[in-house]
Short mmCIF file of C-alpha atoms and ligand atoms in Angstrom, two decimals:
data_model
loop_
_atom_site.label_atom_id
_atom_site.label_comp_id
_atom_site.label_asym_id
_atom_site.label_seq_id
_atom_site.Cartn_x
_atom_site.Cartn_y
_atom_site.Cartn_z
CA MET A 1 -32.23 -8.67 -0.77
CA ARG A 2 -31.30 -5.89 0.90
CA LEU A 3 -28.21 -4.13 0.74
CA TYR A 4 -25.87 -1.13 2.13
CA ASN A 5 -26.05 1.10 -0.53
CA THR A 6 -22.77 3.49 0.36
CA MET A 7 -24.05 6.42 -1.95
CA SER A 8 -27.40 6.93 -0.41
CA ARG A 9 -26.00 5.59 4.09
CA SER A 10 -28.55 3.26 3.90
CA ILE A 11 -30.05 -0.23 3.22
CA GLU A 12 -31.71 -0.33 0.09
CA GLU A 13 -33.88 -3.27 -1.86
CA PHE A 14 -31.74 -4.44 -4.61
CA VAL A 15 -33.48 -4.33 -7.59
CA PRO A 16 -30.92 -4.87 -10.68
CA ILE A 17 -30.81 -3.03 -14.26
CA ASN A 18 -31.72 -6.23 -15.82
CA GLU A 19 -34.38 -8.59 -14.35
CA GLY A 20 -33.63 -11.38 -12.57
CA LYS A 21 -29.26 -10.23 -13.47
CA VAL A 22 -26.57 -8.73 -11.48
CA SER A 23 -23.65 -7.02 -12.69
CA MET A 24 -20.94 -6.99 -10.18
CA TYR A 25 -17.07 -5.45 -10.30
CA CYS A 26 -14.74 -5.67 -7.86
CA CYS A 27 -11.03 -3.67 -7.41
CA GLY A 28 -8.95 -6.57 -7.46
CA PRO A 29 -5.19 -6.92 -5.77
CA THR A 30 -2.42 -4.57 -6.61
CA VAL A 31 0.07 -7.87 -7.11
CA TYR A 32 3.25 -6.36 -5.98
CA ASN A 33 3.33 -8.41 -2.46
CA TYR A 34 1.14 -10.92 -0.80
CA ALA A 35 -2.45 -9.74 0.17
CA HIS A 36 -2.26 -9.31 3.86
CA ILE A 37 -5.14 -10.80 5.46
CA GLY A 38 -7.04 -7.82 6.26
CA ASN A 39 -7.62 -7.51 2.34
CA LEU A 40 -7.88 -11.56 1.53
CA ARG A 41 -11.57 -9.89 4.43
CA THR A 42 -13.09 -7.81 1.34
CA TYR A 43 -12.76 -10.32 -1.11
CA ILE A 44 -14.43 -12.52 1.60
CA PHE A 45 -16.55 -9.90 2.25
CA GLU A 46 -17.02 -10.38 -2.08
CA ASP A 47 -17.80 -13.70 -1.83
CA LEU A 48 -20.63 -13.74 0.50
CA LEU A 49 -22.24 -11.31 -1.53
CA ARG A 50 -21.86 -13.10 -5.53
CA ARG A 51 -22.58 -16.60 -3.04
CA THR A 52 -25.86 -14.25 -1.35
CA LEU A 53 -26.75 -13.11 -5.19
CA ARG A 54 -27.35 -16.24 -6.39
CA ARG A 55 -28.71 -18.09 -4.04
CA SER A 56 -31.09 -14.83 -4.36
CA GLY A 57 -31.76 -17.25 -7.93
CA TYR A 58 -29.44 -13.54 -9.79
CA ASP A 59 -27.35 -14.30 -12.88
CA VAL A 60 -24.51 -13.18 -11.32
CA LYS A 61 -20.86 -11.95 -13.88
CA HIS A 62 -19.13 -10.95 -11.24
CA VAL A 63 -15.27 -8.89 -12.77
CA MET A 64 -12.72 -8.52 -10.86
CA ASN A 65 -9.63 -7.12 -12.54
CA ILE A 66 -5.93 -7.16 -10.87
CA THR A 67 -3.35 -4.01 -10.60
CA ASP A 68 -0.23 -5.76 -12.99
CA VAL A 69 0.77 -1.63 -13.32
CA GLY A 70 1.86 -1.15 -10.39
CA HIS A 71 0.03 2.59 -8.63
CA LEU A 72 1.52 3.99 -6.82
CA THR A 73 1.56 4.16 -3.07
CA GLY A 74 -0.45 6.49 -2.13
CA ASP A 75 -3.78 6.79 -3.04
CA GLY A 76 -3.59 10.02 -5.45
CA ASP A 77 -1.04 10.25 -7.99
CA ASP A 78 1.89 10.72 -4.82
CA GLY A 79 4.42 8.00 -3.96
CA GLU A 80 6.36 5.54 -5.77
CA ASP A 81 5.08 2.59 -8.08
CA LYS A 82 5.09 -0.55 -5.57
CA MET A 83 5.55 -2.59 -8.61
CA GLU A 84 9.07 -0.42 -9.43
CA LYS A 85 9.74 -0.97 -5.80
CA SER A 86 8.96 -4.17 -4.82
CA ALA A 87 11.54 -5.30 -8.36
CA ARG A 88 13.95 -2.82 -7.25
CA GLU A 89 13.93 -4.04 -3.57
CA THR A 90 13.78 -7.67 -4.79
CA GLY A 91 15.37 -7.32 -8.35
CA ARG A 92 12.93 -9.43 -10.40
CA THR A 93 11.08 -7.69 -12.95
CA VAL A 94 7.86 -6.12 -13.05
CA TRP A 95 6.63 -8.56 -14.80
CA ASP A 96 8.60 -11.34 -13.05
CA ILE A 97 6.84 -9.81 -9.76
CA ALA A 98 3.30 -9.62 -11.14
CA GLU A 99 2.69 -12.89 -11.67
CA PHE A 100 3.94 -14.48 -8.84
CA TYR A 101 2.31 -12.07 -6.05
CA MET A 102 -1.23 -12.90 -9.07
CA LYS A 103 -0.41 -16.53 -8.51
CA ALA A 104 0.15 -15.99 -5.30
CA PHE A 105 -3.26 -14.19 -4.65
CA PHE A 106 -5.18 -17.62 -6.85
CA ARG A 107 -4.02 -19.94 -4.20
CA ASP A 108 -4.86 -17.94 -1.27
CA GLU A 109 -8.59 -17.78 -2.36
CA GLU A 110 -8.67 -21.19 -3.83
CA ALA A 111 -7.33 -21.45 0.16
CA LEU A 112 -10.23 -19.25 1.72
CA ASN A 113 -13.19 -21.22 -0.94
CA ILE A 114 -13.63 -17.36 -2.29
CA GLU A 115 -15.22 -18.56 -5.51
CA ARG A 116 -13.11 -16.85 -8.46
CA PRO A 117 -14.70 -13.81 -10.10
CA ASP A 118 -16.15 -15.03 -13.77
CA ILE A 119 -13.58 -12.71 -15.94
CA ILE A 120 -10.80 -11.68 -14.13
CA CYS A 121 -8.63 -8.59 -16.09
CA ARG A 122 -5.33 -7.80 -16.58
CA ALA A 123 -4.15 -3.75 -16.13
CA THR A 124 -1.81 -4.58 -19.05
CA GLU A 125 -4.02 -6.51 -20.63
CA HIS A 126 -6.12 -3.38 -21.22
CA ILE A 127 -4.59 -0.42 -22.19
CA ASP A 128 -5.87 -0.09 -25.03
CA ASP A 129 -8.90 0.25 -24.07
CA MET A 130 -7.56 3.23 -20.76
CA ILE A 131 -6.29 4.91 -24.29
CA ASN A 132 -9.90 4.97 -25.87
CA LEU A 133 -11.65 5.78 -22.48
CA ILE A 134 -9.09 9.07 -21.63
CA LYS A 135 -9.55 10.02 -25.71
CA ARG A 136 -13.15 10.22 -24.65
CA LEU A 137 -12.54 12.12 -21.91
CA GLU A 138 -10.47 14.29 -23.71
CA GLU A 139 -13.28 15.41 -26.66
CA GLY A 140 -15.01 16.08 -23.74
CA GLY A 141 -13.35 18.26 -22.40
CA HIS A 142 -12.24 17.06 -19.11
CA THR A 143 -8.08 17.18 -19.48
CA TYR A 144 -5.87 19.16 -19.86
CA ILE A 145 -2.38 18.19 -20.63
CA SER A 146 0.00 19.68 -17.68
CA GLY A 147 3.82 18.80 -16.87
CA GLY A 148 3.75 15.90 -20.15
CA ASN A 149 1.05 14.38 -18.11
CA VAL A 150 -2.75 14.77 -18.96
CA TYR A 151 -4.88 14.88 -15.77
CA PHE A 152 -8.55 14.77 -15.51
CA SER A 153 -10.79 17.92 -14.06
CA ILE A 154 -12.60 17.79 -11.73
CA ASP A 155 -13.96 21.05 -11.92
CA SER A 156 -14.76 20.27 -15.53
CA ILE A 157 -17.85 18.39 -13.69
CA SER A 158 -20.51 19.63 -11.37
CA ASP A 159 -20.63 17.04 -8.45
CA TYR A 160 -17.16 15.00 -7.75
CA GLY A 161 -16.68 14.00 -4.29
CA LYS A 162 -20.95 13.17 -4.12
CA LEU A 163 -19.97 9.31 -2.24
CA ALA A 164 -17.58 10.35 -0.20
CA ARG A 165 -19.26 13.66 0.32
CA LEU A 166 -16.64 15.95 0.30
CA ASN A 167 -17.02 19.44 1.12
CA LEU A 168 -14.54 20.82 -1.64
CA ASP A 169 -13.90 24.08 -0.35
CA ASP A 170 -13.01 22.68 2.67
CA LEU A 171 -10.44 19.92 0.46
CA LYS A 172 -6.60 21.41 0.88
CA SER A 173 -5.36 18.13 0.01
CA GLY A 174 -2.22 19.67 -1.14
CA ALA A 175 -1.47 19.78 2.72
CA ARG A 176 -0.54 16.79 3.77
CA ILE A 177 0.73 15.49 0.11
CA GLU A 178 2.81 16.12 -1.84
CA VAL A 179 1.85 18.89 -3.84
CA ASP A 180 2.11 18.25 -7.98
CA SER A 181 2.73 21.66 -9.25
CA ASN A 182 1.01 20.57 -12.69
CA LYS A 183 -2.58 20.40 -11.04
CA LYS A 184 -5.46 22.85 -11.29
CA ASN A 185 -6.58 21.48 -8.11
CA PRO A 186 -4.89 19.44 -6.12
CA LYS A 187 -7.78 17.46 -6.50
CA ASP A 188 -7.22 16.79 -10.06
CA PHE A 189 -4.98 13.13 -10.95
CA VAL A 190 -3.82 11.48 -13.70
CA LEU A 191 -5.13 10.59 -16.73
CA TRP A 192 -1.76 9.38 -18.16
CA PHE A 193 1.42 9.63 -17.26
CA THR A 194 4.08 10.21 -19.78
CA ASN A 195 6.35 12.44 -17.54
CA SER A 196 7.85 9.32 -14.63
CA LYS A 197 8.94 10.22 -12.29
CA PHE A 198 11.39 7.45 -11.69
CA LYS A 199 14.11 6.90 -14.26
CA ASP A 200 13.51 3.59 -16.60
CA GLN A 201 10.29 3.69 -16.09
CA ALA A 202 10.00 -0.41 -16.62
CA MET A 203 6.22 -0.67 -17.89
CA MET A 204 5.12 1.17 -21.04
CA TRP A 205 3.48 1.56 -24.01
CA ASP A 206 2.93 4.02 -27.24
CA SER A 207 -0.67 6.49 -26.10
CA PRO A 208 -1.29 9.58 -28.48
CA TRP A 209 0.35 12.11 -26.18
CA GLY A 210 3.51 10.33 -25.64
CA ARG A 211 4.93 7.20 -24.30
CA GLY A 212 4.17 6.44 -20.73
CA TYR A 213 2.06 4.45 -19.19
CA PRO A 214 -1.60 4.88 -17.11
CA GLY A 215 -3.01 6.92 -13.86
CA TRP A 216 -4.86 4.15 -11.15
CA HIS A 217 -8.10 4.37 -11.79
CA ILE A 218 -8.74 4.27 -15.08
CA GLU A 219 -8.43 1.06 -15.40
CA CYS A 220 -11.61 -0.23 -13.27
CA SER A 221 -13.28 2.37 -15.79
CA ALA A 222 -12.27 1.27 -18.48
CA MET A 223 -12.48 -2.33 -17.55
CA SER A 224 -15.63 -2.42 -15.80
CA MET A 225 -18.21 -0.78 -18.58
CA LYS A 226 -15.99 -3.47 -21.09
CA TYR A 227 -17.00 -6.48 -19.76
CA LEU A 228 -20.60 -5.29 -18.08
CA GLY A 229 -21.52 -2.56 -19.84
CA GLU A 230 -21.63 1.17 -19.23
CA HIS A 231 -24.49 1.52 -16.73
CA PHE A 232 -24.43 -1.66 -13.83
CA ASP A 233 -25.09 -3.02 -10.28
CA ILE A 234 -22.95 -3.45 -7.82
CA HIS A 235 -19.59 -2.33 -6.89
CA CYS A 236 -17.47 -3.75 -4.17
CA GLY A 237 -14.33 -2.58 -2.59
CA GLY A 238 -13.43 -1.48 0.47
CA ILE A 239 -13.56 1.58 2.40
CA ASP A 240 -10.32 2.84 1.43
CA ALA A 241 -11.80 3.50 -1.33
CA ILE A 242 -14.50 5.75 -0.73
CA PRO A 243 -12.87 8.72 -0.95
CA VAL A 244 -9.89 8.67 -3.74
CA HIS A 245 -9.94 5.72 -5.99
CA HIS A 246 -13.54 4.94 -5.93
CA THR A 247 -14.76 8.89 -6.24
CA ASN A 248 -12.39 8.97 -9.18
CA GLU A 249 -13.38 6.22 -11.08
CA ILE A 250 -16.91 7.56 -10.75
CA ALA A 251 -15.94 10.55 -12.33
CA GLN A 252 -14.27 9.80 -14.77
CA SER A 253 -16.48 7.35 -16.00
CA GLU A 254 -19.77 9.67 -15.06
CA ALA A 255 -18.21 12.83 -17.68
CA ALA A 256 -17.35 10.33 -20.33
CA THR A 257 -20.58 8.65 -20.37
CA GLY A 258 -22.96 11.08 -19.12
CA LYS A 259 -24.76 9.23 -17.11
CA THR A 260 -25.07 7.09 -13.74
CA TRP A 261 -22.40 4.21 -13.88
CA VAL A 262 -23.03 2.01 -11.79
CA ASN A 263 -26.32 1.98 -9.16
CA TYR A 264 -24.99 0.19 -5.70
CA TRP A 265 -21.35 0.89 -4.23
CA CYS A 266 -20.44 -1.78 -1.34
CA HIS A 267 -17.61 -1.72 1.06
CA GLY A 268 -16.04 -3.58 3.19
CA GLU A 269 -14.69 -2.44 6.47
CA PHE A 270 -10.91 -2.93 7.83
CA LEU A 271 -9.47 -5.23 9.88
CA LEU A 272 -7.13 -4.23 12.39
CA MET A 273 -3.79 -5.38 13.64
CA GLY A 274 -4.76 -3.85 17.65
CA ASN A 275 -6.27 -0.62 17.00
CA ALA A 276 -5.21 0.17 13.20
CA LYS A 277 -5.89 -0.70 10.04
CA MET A 278 -3.50 -3.88 8.63
CA SER A 279 -1.73 -1.88 5.79
CA LYS A 280 1.17 -3.18 3.62
CA SER A 281 2.83 0.20 3.84
CA SER A 282 3.38 -0.29 8.19
CA GLY A 283 4.58 -3.46 8.02
CA SER A 284 2.15 -5.02 10.67
CA PHE A 285 0.54 -7.18 8.30
CA VAL A 286 -0.27 -10.91 8.59
CA THR A 287 -0.23 -13.48 4.75
CA LEU A 288 -2.44 -16.45 4.93
CA PRO A 289 0.48 -18.16 4.43
CA VAL A 290 1.64 -17.09 7.80
CA LEU A 291 -1.08 -18.13 9.27
CA GLU A 292 -0.96 -22.10 7.54
CA GLY A 293 2.87 -22.05 9.30
CA GLU A 294 1.46 -21.38 12.16
CA GLY A 295 -0.89 -24.72 11.61
CA TYR A 296 -4.16 -22.50 10.55
CA ASP A 297 -6.00 -24.04 7.76
CA ALA A 298 -7.63 -21.17 5.58
CA LEU A 299 -10.63 -22.08 5.63
CA ASP A 300 -9.92 -20.59 10.20
CA TYR A 301 -9.36 -17.65 8.92
CA ARG A 302 -12.68 -17.95 7.07
CA TYR A 303 -14.44 -18.39 10.12
CA PHE A 304 -13.06 -15.85 11.53
CA CYS A 305 -14.11 -13.45 9.42
CA LEU A 306 -17.98 -14.63 9.18
CA THR A 307 -18.12 -13.92 12.85
CA GLY A 308 -19.06 -9.63 12.61
CA HIS A 309 -20.60 -8.11 9.36
CA TYR A 310 -18.90 -6.50 6.94
CA ARG A 311 -19.41 -3.43 7.37
CA SER A 312 -17.67 -3.55 11.19
CA GLN A 313 -14.16 -2.95 11.82
CA LEU A 314 -12.42 -6.72 12.85
CA ARG A 315 -9.91 -6.54 15.28
CA PHE A 316 -7.91 -9.51 13.83
CA SER A 317 -5.78 -11.62 17.39
CA TYR A 318 -4.83 -15.23 17.94
CA GLU A 319 -7.44 -15.90 20.65
CA ALA A 320 -10.11 -15.30 18.50
CA LEU A 321 -8.62 -17.17 15.22
CA ASP A 322 -8.60 -19.13 18.39
CA ALA A 323 -11.69 -19.37 19.01
CA ALA A 324 -12.49 -19.38 15.33
CA ARG A 325 -11.25 -22.24 14.70
CA SER A 326 -12.82 -24.59 18.24
CA ALA A 327 -15.83 -22.95 16.72
CA ARG A 328 -15.09 -24.51 12.97
CA LYS A 329 -12.93 -27.52 14.53
CA GLY A 330 -16.27 -28.13 16.20
CA ILE A 331 -19.53 -27.88 13.16
CA MET A 332 -17.10 -30.36 10.99
CA GLU A 333 -17.06 -32.37 13.57
CA ARG A 334 -21.48 -33.11 13.99
CA ILE A 335 -21.44 -32.79 10.46
CA ALA A 336 -18.99 -35.42 10.32
CA ASP A 337 -20.84 -37.63 13.28
CA ALA A 338 -24.36 -36.82 11.36
CA LYS A 339 -22.60 -38.09 7.61
CA SER A 340 -22.16 -41.57 9.73
CA GLU A 341 -25.69 -42.15 9.96
CA GLY A 342 -26.22 -41.90 6.21
CA PRO A 343 -26.84 -38.90 3.20
CA ALA A 344 -28.41 -35.79 3.23
CA ALA A 345 -31.52 -35.09 3.76
CA THR A 346 -33.44 -35.05 -0.49
CA ASP A 347 -36.56 -33.48 0.48
CA PRO A 348 -35.78 -31.76 4.38
CA SER A 349 -38.82 -31.01 7.23
CA GLU A 350 -40.19 -28.14 7.65
CA LYS A 351 -38.17 -27.67 10.97
CA ALA A 352 -35.14 -28.42 8.07
CA ARG A 353 -36.48 -25.70 5.64
CA GLU A 354 -37.22 -23.41 8.20
CA TYR A 355 -33.96 -22.35 9.21
CA MET A 356 -32.62 -22.83 6.02
CA ALA A 357 -35.43 -19.94 5.01
CA ALA A 358 -33.50 -18.95 7.83
CA PHE A 359 -30.47 -18.79 7.16
CA ASP A 360 -31.05 -16.64 3.28
CA GLU A 361 -33.14 -14.36 5.42
CA ALA A 362 -30.22 -13.37 7.28
CA MET A 363 -27.40 -13.50 4.49
CA GLU A 364 -30.46 -11.21 2.70
CA ASN A 365 -30.76 -8.01 4.84
CA ASP A 366 -27.59 -6.77 4.20
CA LEU A 367 -25.47 -9.78 4.42
CA ASN A 368 -25.58 -10.65 8.34
CA ALA A 369 -23.63 -13.45 8.55
CA PRO A 370 -22.69 -13.47 12.13
CA LYS A 371 -26.47 -13.74 12.56
CA ALA A 372 -25.98 -16.37 9.36
CA LEU A 373 -23.80 -18.73 11.72
CA SER A 374 -25.59 -18.46 14.65
CA ILE A 375 -28.61 -20.05 12.87
CA LEU A 376 -26.44 -22.63 11.42
CA TRP A 377 -25.78 -23.65 15.51
CA GLN A 378 -28.73 -23.34 16.50
CA MET A 379 -30.57 -25.81 13.83
CA LEU A 380 -27.24 -28.24 14.27
CA LYS A 381 -28.05 -28.24 18.38
CA ASP A 382 -32.14 -29.33 17.12
CA ASN A 383 -32.33 -32.58 18.13
CA GLY A 384 -35.62 -32.44 17.58
CA LEU A 385 -33.72 -32.83 13.28
CA SER A 386 -33.03 -35.60 12.36
CA SER A 387 -29.35 -36.42 10.69
CA SER A 388 -30.13 -36.33 7.68
CA ASP A 389 -32.04 -33.24 7.91
CA LYS A 390 -29.05 -31.43 9.57
CA LEU A 391 -27.15 -32.23 7.01
CA ALA A 392 -29.08 -31.48 4.27
CA ALA A 393 -29.68 -27.22 6.48
CA ALA A 394 -25.61 -26.85 7.03
CA TYR A 395 -25.01 -28.32 2.81
CA HIS A 396 -27.37 -25.61 2.32
CA MET A 397 -25.95 -22.98 3.92
CA ASP A 398 -22.75 -24.00 3.55
CA GLY A 399 -23.30 -22.92 0.28
CA ILE A 400 -23.21 -19.20 1.20
CA LEU A 401 -20.61 -19.79 3.95
CA GLY A 402 -17.90 -21.44 2.19
CA LEU A 403 -15.94 -23.70 4.85
CA GLY A 404 -16.31 -26.75 3.15
CA LEU A 405 -18.66 -28.82 5.03
CA ASP A 406 -19.41 -31.60 2.85
CA LYS A 407 -15.45 -32.99 3.71
CA ALA A 408 -15.62 -33.21 7.23
CA GLU A 409 -14.38 -36.60 8.37
CA LYS A 410 -16.12 -39.11 11.23
CA LYS A 411 -11.91 -40.38 10.23
CA GLU A 412 -10.71 -37.00 11.97
CA GLU A 413 -12.54 -38.01 14.60
CA THR A 414 -10.26 -40.55 16.19
CA LEU A 415 -7.18 -39.06 16.44
CA ASP A 416 -9.06 -35.60 18.06
CA ALA A 417 -10.02 -37.74 20.35
CA GLU A 418 -6.52 -39.34 20.91
CA LEU A 419 -5.84 -35.51 22.00
CA GLN A 420 -7.64 -34.06 24.02
CA ALA A 421 -7.51 -37.29 26.19
CA LEU A 422 -4.50 -36.39 26.49
CA LEU A 423 -5.23 -32.97 26.43
CA ASP A 424 -8.49 -33.55 29.40
CA GLU A 425 -5.48 -36.12 31.30
CA ARG A 426 -2.88 -32.73 31.48
CA THR A 427 -5.95 -30.67 32.97
CA ALA A 428 -6.56 -33.55 35.34
CA ALA A 429 -2.68 -33.68 36.69
CA LYS A 430 -2.16 -30.04 35.66
CA LYS A 431 -5.09 -29.05 38.64
CA ALA A 432 -3.54 -32.17 40.60
CA LYS A 433 -0.82 -29.73 40.84
CA ASP A 434 1.12 -32.56 38.68
CA TYR A 435 3.00 -30.51 36.93
CA LYS A 436 6.44 -33.80 36.35
CA LYS A 437 2.94 -35.23 34.47
CA ALA A 438 1.55 -32.66 32.63
CA ASP A 439 5.04 -31.36 31.27
CA GLU A 440 5.57 -34.80 30.14
CA ILE A 441 2.08 -35.06 28.67
CA ARG A 442 2.65 -31.49 26.60
CA ASP A 443 5.97 -32.98 25.73
CA LYS A 444 3.60 -36.45 24.35
CA LEU A 445 0.94 -33.69 22.20
CA LEU A 446 5.05 -31.97 21.24
CA SER A 447 6.13 -35.19 19.77
CA MET A 448 2.48 -35.84 17.55
CA GLY A 449 3.08 -32.58 16.10
CA TYR A 450 0.72 -30.26 18.04
CA ALA A 451 1.75 -27.84 20.89
CA VAL A 452 -0.70 -26.82 23.70
CA LYS A 453 -1.73 -22.84 24.21
CA ASP A 454 -2.76 -22.13 27.20
CA THR A 455 -6.61 -19.58 27.05
CA PRO A 456 -8.30 -18.20 28.77
CA ALA A 457 -11.10 -20.64 27.78
CA GLY A 458 -8.77 -23.72 28.65
CA PRO A 459 -6.39 -25.34 26.68
CA VAL A 460 -6.00 -25.78 22.85
CA LEU A 461 -3.40 -27.28 20.25
CA GLN A 462 -1.95 -26.30 17.85
CA LYS A 463 -0.87 -27.78 15.65
CA MET A 464 2.86 -27.70 14.49
P1 AMP B 501 -4.62 -3.49 -2.21
O1 AMP B 501 -4.24 -4.66 -3.38
O2 AMP B 501 -4.32 -2.48 -1.19
O3 AMP B 501 -5.68 -2.62 -3.26
O4 AMP B 501 -6.43 -3.95 -1.45
C1 AMP B 501 -7.00 -4.26 -2.22
C2 AMP B 501 -8.24 -4.88 -1.32
O5 AMP B 501 -8.04 -5.04 0.45
C3 AMP B 501 -9.14 -3.18 -1.62
O6 AMP B 501 -10.53 -3.12 -1.52
C4 AMP B 501 -8.67 -2.70 0.12
O7 AMP B 501 -9.41 -2.13 -0.20
C5 AMP B 501 -8.67 -3.58 0.74
N1 AMP B 501 -8.57 -3.13 2.54
C6 AMP B 501 -7.15 -3.06 2.04
N2 AMP B 501 -6.48 -3.37 3.09
C7 AMP B 501 -7.54 -3.38 4.23
C8 AMP B 501 -7.77 -4.28 5.71
N3 AMP B 501 -7.09 -3.91 6.43
N4 AMP B 501 -8.94 -4.55 5.96
C9 AMP B 501 -10.03 -4.39 4.79
N5 AMP B 501 -9.78 -4.99 3.68
C10 AMP B 501 -8.78 -3.74 3.27
ZN1 ZN B 502 -10.83 0.29 -8.61
#
C-alpha cells in the first residue's frame, strides 16, 4: 500500500506500527447542521482508504469523533459557537440539535454505503479525558491561564506548524482574525474556556480551572489517544484541517507525550461549488437529502466522487452528477444481465483474476479510484470473460467501490426498457420536427414520474 503523507509531502510505502494492524483516526462532523456533500466527499475518501487497507490484509481499527460540543465558526478561537447559534436560530436545545444532526449524518453515511467506524466517540462523553490531557500539558509547562481561559503556548515547543510548514515569522494571524488580547502569541489556542463570550452557554462542565467547556482541538487528541494509544498509524481529514486544527492537534499531543503522535497524515481535497470550496458558512451548499429529493440515488453521488482522485479538487455540477448516474446505471444493467445467467464464479478464470489484481493495485497506489473504475468498465466490456467471471470480478471490486452492485436487478430493466423506448421515440419525433408528438411523450414520461432533461450528451430522465 502506498499513501501520500501530508507530513512528508510525498507518496510513501505504508508500514504499520504493529504488523498486520492499522490504527486510524478520522475527524468527524460537527453536528449543528446537515453535512453537505463536500463533507461527505471526505468521508467517502476515508471509507475507500479503510476498505483498501482491509483488502490489503490489515486488521483496521477506525475511530471517528462526533463534535457535539459546539466549536466556533472560525477554525481559530474566533467567531461564534456553532451549536449555540443553531440552537438560537431554531429554538431547540443544543443537545437536541446534536442528536438530530448526528442521526441525519449516520443516515447519509448509510445511504452512501460508508462503513461505520469501529468506534464513534462523542466529545460530550469524553470531557474527563480532555481535562486529564490538559492537566498533563499544564504539568509539562505548555499552558498558561489568561482572561479565565487555559491556553496552549506554541512557544513551549520547537516544531509548531510542521504539518502545514508554517513560517512562523510570516504569521500575522492577528491581522485577519479577531485578536484575542489574552494570547501571548496569536497562534496560541484555547484548551479550556471558562470565560465565555456568550451568556448562558448551555454546555458547561466543572474543571480544575473553573466551570466551562473545552477548546475544539483537544477532543481529537484526547479521544484518539484513548482508543488508539499515544502513537498510531493514520490520521485523516479534509485539507482545510491542515493549517489550524491538525496543526494544533499535533502540537498538544506531542507536547503531552514527548514523542511522535501519528505516522501518516492523509487529507482529502475539496469539493467545489462553482470555483469555491463548498461550505456551510458561504450558504452555498447541497445536502444528500436535497439530491435524493431531486431523484438521484445517494450512490450516484458516491460514483461521482469515485471519478475524481481524492487529492484533486472535484467540481460539483448536475451535469456531472447526471453523467455519474447514467454510468452507474450502465454498470447495474450489465451486472443484472450477468446475474440472469447464473451465479458468480467461485473459482474465477486467470483473466478475471488479472482484472481484480489490476484493480487492487490501482487502489493500493494512493487510492487511484478513477483508474480502478476504468478497470471495472474494461472488465465488464471484455467479451472474453464469462458472465460468472464478470460477476466474481465485479463483486470483488465492489468490496472497495461500495456501489451496491450485488443489488442489481433485472426487473428494473423492463421499466427501464419502456422508458428508454419512449425517450428514443421523443428524440426521433424532435428530429422529425414533430414537436407535438415530442411534447406528448414528454408529458407521458412526466405522468410516469420522470422528467426529461436535455443535456449536451443527449436527453436523460430524472426521477421526480
Ligand atoms: P466539519 O463538519 O465542518 O468539521 O467538516 C467535516 C469534514 O469535511 C472535515 O474533514 C472537513 O475538512 C471536510 N470538508 C469541509 N468542507 C469540504 C469540502 N468542500 N470538500 C471536501 N471536504 C470538506
Ligand atoms: Zn480532529
